[in-house]
């Protein structure tokens, strides 16, 4: 077989063609790393929840809303990424550690409570919100303290320990009801099938702030536990943790944090704690 002789000009053209192809428009997933995000179509992948109103919710039009989304968007901007360079990735609770270990996402902001068990697997920036286990009841409910749940129907999702904790420690005669999702619990509360719903107050406030529920529910404000929400980062990535902590401190100092709290939880009269100090874990 004859080999054609490649001229210098042809070789140069070939090299130029390959270079152009390699650097051309990025229509793939992009870079989930901590690059500058200042060009080349670089993207950052961020893990959030898709099904928690007020925190992380995928809207019908494909956009995303919620406090965690606002926090993550602010942090991404401080890392050098504009909003259109963010690729949102659904990270369900059971897969958060694996998503970070695999490098599926750069960081996760998804009602991710900081615990010693989780810190053995991932690193955390923050915390950026102190939440508490609480009760959501109807606006005219006479339930004002935990013991009022004795004889009442208390809802939580299947697999959650929240309702069981209430029964074990506060109201032994509470009648537990397990539904598949919090949306079902909220619908049960609205219809009267249950008397109260329990989980983190931030999650409850997010649901209660939805347009169809405004004014119907209230938080009991019991503070049954402390949940320190942190931003999860791959274990050992201290550089990214430090950058995110700097971003969180700036978000608080310039007022953006408070604005995000009011916009996402305000309709439920959520009495949030002050922004926690970085590294300050409330037991």
Short mmCIF file of C-alpha atoms in Angstrom, two decimals:
data_model
loop_
_atom_site.label_atom_id
_atom_site.label_comp_id
_atom_site.label_asym_id
_atom_site.label_seq_id
_atom_site.Cartn_x
_atom_site.Cartn_y
_atom_site.Cartn_z
CA UNK A 1 0.00 0.00 0.00
CA UNK A 2 1.33 3.43 -0.95
CA UNK A 3 1.61 6.04 1.76
CA UNK A 4 0.92 9.60 0.70
CA UNK A 5 3.57 12.07 1.62
CA UNK A 6 2.22 14.70 4.01
CA UNK A 7 3.52 18.16 3.29
CA UNK A 8 4.47 20.57 6.06
CA UNK A 9 1.50 22.76 5.18
CA UNK A 10 -0.89 19.84 5.38
CA UNK A 11 0.54 18.77 8.70
CA UNK A 12 0.14 22.26 10.10
CA UNK A 13 -3.45 22.37 8.92
CA UNK A 14 -4.12 19.04 10.60
CA UNK A 15 -2.67 20.22 13.91
CA UNK A 16 -4.73 23.43 13.73
CA UNK A 17 -7.87 21.42 13.03
CA UNK A 18 -7.32 19.13 16.00
CA UNK A 19 -6.55 22.05 18.31
CA UNK A 20 -9.71 23.87 17.25
CA UNK A 21 -11.81 20.75 17.83
CA UNK A 22 -10.38 20.22 21.31
CA UNK A 23 -10.98 23.79 22.40
CA UNK A 24 -14.30 24.31 20.71
CA UNK A 25 -17.72 24.89 22.28
CA UNK A 26 -18.44 22.67 25.26
CA UNK A 27 -21.77 20.97 24.85
CA UNK A 28 -21.09 18.24 27.38
CA UNK A 29 -21.24 18.17 31.15
CA UNK A 30 -18.25 20.44 31.52
CA UNK A 31 -15.79 20.54 34.36
CA UNK A 32 -17.08 19.81 37.85
CA UNK A 33 -13.78 21.04 39.31
CA UNK A 34 -13.00 24.34 40.95
CA UNK A 35 -11.73 26.16 37.88
CA UNK A 36 -12.21 29.87 37.43
CA UNK A 37 -15.35 29.44 35.36
CA UNK A 38 -14.24 32.44 33.36
CA UNK A 39 -14.41 30.91 29.92
CA UNK A 40 -14.32 27.88 27.68
CA UNK A 41 -17.83 26.82 28.67
CA UNK A 42 -16.62 25.44 32.03
CA UNK A 43 -19.40 24.30 34.33
CA UNK A 44 -19.66 23.34 37.97
CA UNK A 45 -21.84 20.46 39.13
CA UNK A 46 -23.69 21.08 42.38
CA UNK A 47 -25.83 18.59 44.27
CA UNK A 48 -29.24 19.66 45.58
CA UNK A 49 -32.63 18.17 46.39
CA UNK A 50 -35.27 18.38 43.68
CA UNK A 51 -38.34 17.81 45.85
CA UNK A 52 -38.13 20.14 48.86
CA UNK A 53 -40.09 23.40 48.41
CA UNK A 54 -38.31 26.37 49.93
CA UNK A 55 -34.97 24.53 49.94
CA UNK A 56 -34.29 22.65 46.72
CA UNK A 57 -37.09 22.30 44.20
CA UNK A 58 -37.17 21.65 40.48
CA UNK A 59 -39.97 23.82 39.12
CA UNK A 60 -42.32 22.68 36.31
CA UNK A 61 -40.47 24.92 33.86
CA UNK A 62 -37.17 23.25 34.66
CA UNK A 63 -35.76 26.05 36.81
CA UNK A 64 -34.68 25.57 40.43
CA UNK A 65 -35.65 27.43 43.58
CA UNK A 66 -35.09 27.35 47.33
CA UNK A 67 -32.74 28.46 50.07
CA UNK A 68 -30.15 25.75 49.34
CA UNK A 69 -30.26 26.75 45.67
CA UNK A 70 -29.70 30.41 46.60
CA UNK A 71 -26.79 29.51 48.89
CA UNK A 72 -25.21 27.27 46.26
CA UNK A 73 -25.63 29.90 43.53
CA UNK A 74 -23.95 32.54 45.72
CA UNK A 75 -21.09 30.19 46.58
CA UNK A 76 -20.61 29.21 42.94
CA UNK A 77 -20.34 32.87 41.95
CA UNK A 78 -17.64 33.40 44.57
CA UNK A 79 -15.82 30.41 43.10
CA UNK A 80 -15.94 32.03 39.66
CA UNK A 81 -19.09 30.56 38.10
CA UNK A 82 -22.11 32.46 36.85
CA UNK A 83 -25.60 31.02 37.27
CA UNK A 84 -25.69 29.71 33.69
CA UNK A 85 -22.51 27.71 34.35
CA UNK A 86 -24.13 25.67 37.12
CA UNK A 87 -25.31 22.16 36.38
CA UNK A 88 -27.73 21.09 39.11
CA UNK A 89 -27.55 17.42 40.02
CA UNK A 90 -30.21 15.68 42.10
CA UNK A 91 -28.54 14.11 45.12
CA UNK A 92 -30.90 12.10 47.26
CA UNK A 93 -30.03 11.65 50.92
CA UNK A 94 -28.86 8.06 50.56
CA UNK A 95 -26.42 8.89 47.74
CA UNK A 96 -24.81 12.13 48.92
CA UNK A 97 -21.56 10.64 50.20
CA UNK A 98 -21.17 8.46 47.12
CA UNK A 99 -21.82 11.38 44.75
CA UNK A 100 -18.96 13.32 46.34
CA UNK A 101 -16.61 10.34 46.43
CA UNK A 102 -17.26 9.59 42.75
CA UNK A 103 -16.74 13.21 41.76
CA UNK A 104 -20.26 13.50 40.36
CA UNK A 105 -20.54 16.94 41.98
CA UNK A 106 -18.14 19.54 43.32
CA UNK A 107 -20.22 20.23 46.42
CA UNK A 108 -23.64 19.50 47.88
CA UNK A 109 -26.12 21.89 49.50
CA UNK A 110 -29.14 19.72 50.29
CA UNK A 111 -30.36 19.94 53.92
CA UNK A 112 -27.14 18.08 54.70
CA UNK A 113 -26.86 17.95 58.50
CA UNK A 114 -23.29 17.79 59.81
CA UNK A 115 -22.76 14.67 61.94
CA UNK A 116 -19.70 12.84 63.20
CA UNK A 117 -20.62 9.79 61.12
CA UNK A 118 -20.81 11.85 57.93
CA UNK A 119 -17.61 13.76 58.72
CA UNK A 120 -15.76 10.45 58.57
CA UNK A 121 -16.71 10.22 54.88
CA UNK A 122 -16.90 13.82 53.61
CA UNK A 123 -15.72 17.28 54.59
CA UNK A 124 -18.11 20.11 55.39
CA UNK A 125 -18.05 23.85 54.94
CA UNK A 126 -20.32 25.88 57.15
CA UNK A 127 -22.70 25.37 58.80
CA UNK A 128 -24.91 27.85 56.92
CA UNK A 129 -28.23 27.17 58.69
CA UNK A 130 -29.26 25.90 62.11
CA UNK A 131 -32.57 24.06 61.80
CA UNK A 132 -34.57 22.12 64.40
CA UNK A 133 -36.98 19.23 64.37
CA UNK A 134 -40.41 20.75 64.81
CA UNK A 135 -44.12 20.26 64.23
CA UNK A 136 -46.32 21.71 61.51
CA UNK A 137 -49.96 22.06 62.52
CA UNK A 138 -53.06 23.84 61.24
CA UNK A 139 -53.17 27.57 61.88
CA UNK A 140 -56.03 27.17 64.37
CA UNK A 141 -54.57 24.10 66.11
CA UNK A 142 -54.41 23.94 69.90
CA UNK A 143 -51.18 21.91 69.75
CA UNK A 144 -48.58 24.16 71.35
CA UNK A 145 -46.19 21.68 73.00
CA UNK A 146 -45.05 18.14 72.49
CA UNK A 147 -47.27 16.55 75.13
CA UNK A 148 -50.33 17.86 73.27
CA UNK A 149 -49.65 15.15 70.68
CA UNK A 150 -50.84 12.40 73.04
CA UNK A 151 -53.86 10.87 71.35
CA UNK A 152 -53.18 12.86 68.15
CA UNK A 153 -52.15 11.55 64.73
CA UNK A 154 -48.54 12.46 63.93
CA UNK A 155 -47.18 12.08 60.40
CA UNK A 156 -43.68 11.60 59.04
CA UNK A 157 -42.25 9.79 56.03
CA UNK A 158 -41.53 6.09 55.95
CA UNK A 159 -38.02 5.41 57.23
CA UNK A 160 -37.71 8.66 59.17
CA UNK A 161 -37.00 8.52 62.90
CA UNK A 162 -38.57 11.92 63.61
CA UNK A 163 -42.04 10.75 64.59
CA UNK A 164 -40.69 7.77 66.54
CA UNK A 165 -38.43 10.12 68.52
CA UNK A 166 -41.46 12.21 69.49
CA UNK A 167 -43.38 9.14 70.62
CA UNK A 168 -40.41 7.71 72.53
CA UNK A 169 -39.35 10.91 74.28
CA UNK A 170 -42.30 13.32 74.46
CA UNK A 171 -45.74 11.92 73.66
CA UNK A 172 -45.95 8.13 74.17
CA UNK A 173 -49.63 8.08 73.19
CA UNK A 174 -49.12 9.86 69.87
CA UNK A 175 -50.54 7.85 66.98
CA UNK A 176 -47.85 7.55 64.32
CA UNK A 177 -48.73 7.68 60.64
CA UNK A 178 -46.08 7.00 58.00
CA UNK A 179 -46.60 8.29 54.46
CA UNK A 180 -44.38 7.92 51.43
CA UNK A 181 -43.51 11.62 51.08
CA UNK A 182 -43.81 14.85 53.02
CA UNK A 183 -46.16 16.11 50.32
CA UNK A 184 -48.55 13.32 51.33
CA UNK A 185 -48.16 14.26 55.00
CA UNK A 186 -48.97 17.91 54.22
CA UNK A 187 -52.01 16.86 52.22
CA UNK A 188 -53.10 14.70 55.17
CA UNK A 189 -52.71 17.66 57.50
CA UNK A 190 -54.78 19.83 55.19
CA UNK A 191 -57.58 17.24 55.01
CA UNK A 192 -57.56 16.47 58.72
CA UNK A 193 -56.32 12.90 58.29
CA UNK A 194 -53.41 13.79 60.59
CA UNK A 195 -53.02 16.44 63.28
CA UNK A 196 -49.35 17.29 62.88
CA UNK A 197 -46.32 16.64 60.67
CA UNK A 198 -42.78 16.43 62.01
CA UNK A 199 -39.33 16.90 60.44
CA UNK A 200 -36.83 19.80 60.24
CA UNK A 201 -38.52 23.18 60.68
CA UNK A 202 -36.86 24.49 57.52
CA UNK A 203 -38.43 21.70 55.46
CA UNK A 204 -41.83 22.25 57.07
CA UNK A 205 -41.59 26.01 56.49
CA UNK A 206 -40.74 25.41 52.85
CA UNK A 207 -43.86 23.34 52.29
CA UNK A 208 -46.06 25.74 54.26
CA UNK A 209 -44.77 28.64 52.16
CA UNK A 210 -46.17 27.15 48.95
CA UNK A 211 -48.87 29.29 47.40
CA UNK A 212 -51.63 26.71 47.85
CA UNK A 213 -50.93 26.42 51.59
CA UNK A 214 -50.26 30.03 52.61
CA UNK A 215 -52.01 30.90 55.86
CA UNK A 216 -53.25 27.36 56.52
CA UNK A 217 -50.44 26.08 58.74
CA UNK A 218 -48.05 27.21 61.46
CA UNK A 219 -44.87 25.92 63.05
CA UNK A 220 -45.12 24.97 66.72
CA UNK A 221 -41.57 26.21 67.38
CA UNK A 222 -40.61 23.34 69.68
CA UNK A 223 -36.93 22.95 68.66
CA UNK A 224 -36.84 19.20 69.29
CA UNK A 225 -33.33 18.79 67.86
CA UNK A 226 -30.46 20.78 66.35
CA UNK A 227 -29.66 20.25 62.66
CA UNK A 228 -26.54 22.06 61.44
CA UNK A 229 -26.78 22.25 57.63
CA UNK A 230 -23.39 22.19 55.96
CA UNK A 231 -22.04 22.17 52.41
CA UNK A 232 -20.65 18.73 51.66
CA UNK A 233 -17.30 18.50 49.87
CA UNK A 234 -15.19 15.51 48.83
CA UNK A 235 -13.04 14.24 51.69
CA UNK A 236 -9.63 15.90 51.70
CA UNK A 237 -10.56 18.87 49.48
CA UNK A 238 -9.55 21.46 52.07
CA UNK A 239 -9.00 24.16 49.46
CA UNK A 240 -12.64 24.05 48.33
CA UNK A 241 -13.88 23.94 51.93
CA UNK A 242 -11.95 27.09 52.74
CA UNK A 243 -13.22 28.90 49.64
CA UNK A 244 -16.82 27.96 50.41
CA UNK A 245 -16.45 29.10 54.02
CA UNK A 246 -15.19 32.47 52.78
CA UNK A 247 -18.19 32.71 50.45
CA UNK A 248 -20.66 31.84 53.23
CA UNK A 249 -19.18 34.50 55.50
CA UNK A 250 -19.51 37.06 52.73
CA UNK A 251 -23.12 36.01 52.05
CA UNK A 252 -23.98 36.69 55.67
CA UNK A 253 -22.08 39.98 55.93
CA UNK A 254 -23.57 41.54 52.79
CA UNK A 255 -27.16 40.66 53.75
CA UNK A 256 -27.77 38.09 51.02
CA UNK A 257 -28.21 35.28 53.54
CA UNK A 258 -31.00 37.07 55.42
CA UNK A 259 -32.72 38.00 52.16
CA UNK A 260 -32.69 34.36 51.03
CA UNK A 261 -34.17 33.20 54.35
CA UNK A 262 -37.05 35.67 54.15
CA UNK A 263 -37.82 34.98 50.50
CA UNK A 264 -37.90 31.22 50.90
CA UNK A 265 -39.38 30.74 54.39
CA UNK A 266 -41.07 34.05 55.19
CA UNK A 267 -44.64 33.11 54.23
CA UNK A 268 -44.62 30.41 56.95
CA UNK A 269 -43.51 32.89 59.65
CA UNK A 270 -40.35 30.85 60.08
CA UNK A 271 -38.43 32.15 63.09
CA UNK A 272 -34.95 31.28 61.95
CA UNK A 273 -31.87 31.27 64.11
CA UNK A 274 -29.16 33.80 63.36
CA UNK A 275 -26.66 32.70 60.77
CA UNK A 276 -24.29 30.25 62.49
CA UNK A 277 -20.61 30.96 62.75
CA UNK A 278 -18.35 28.92 60.49
CA UNK A 279 -17.29 25.77 62.30
CA UNK A 280 -19.73 26.38 65.17
CA UNK A 281 -21.74 23.18 65.56
CA UNK A 282 -24.68 23.38 67.96
CA UNK A 283 -25.23 20.03 69.71
#
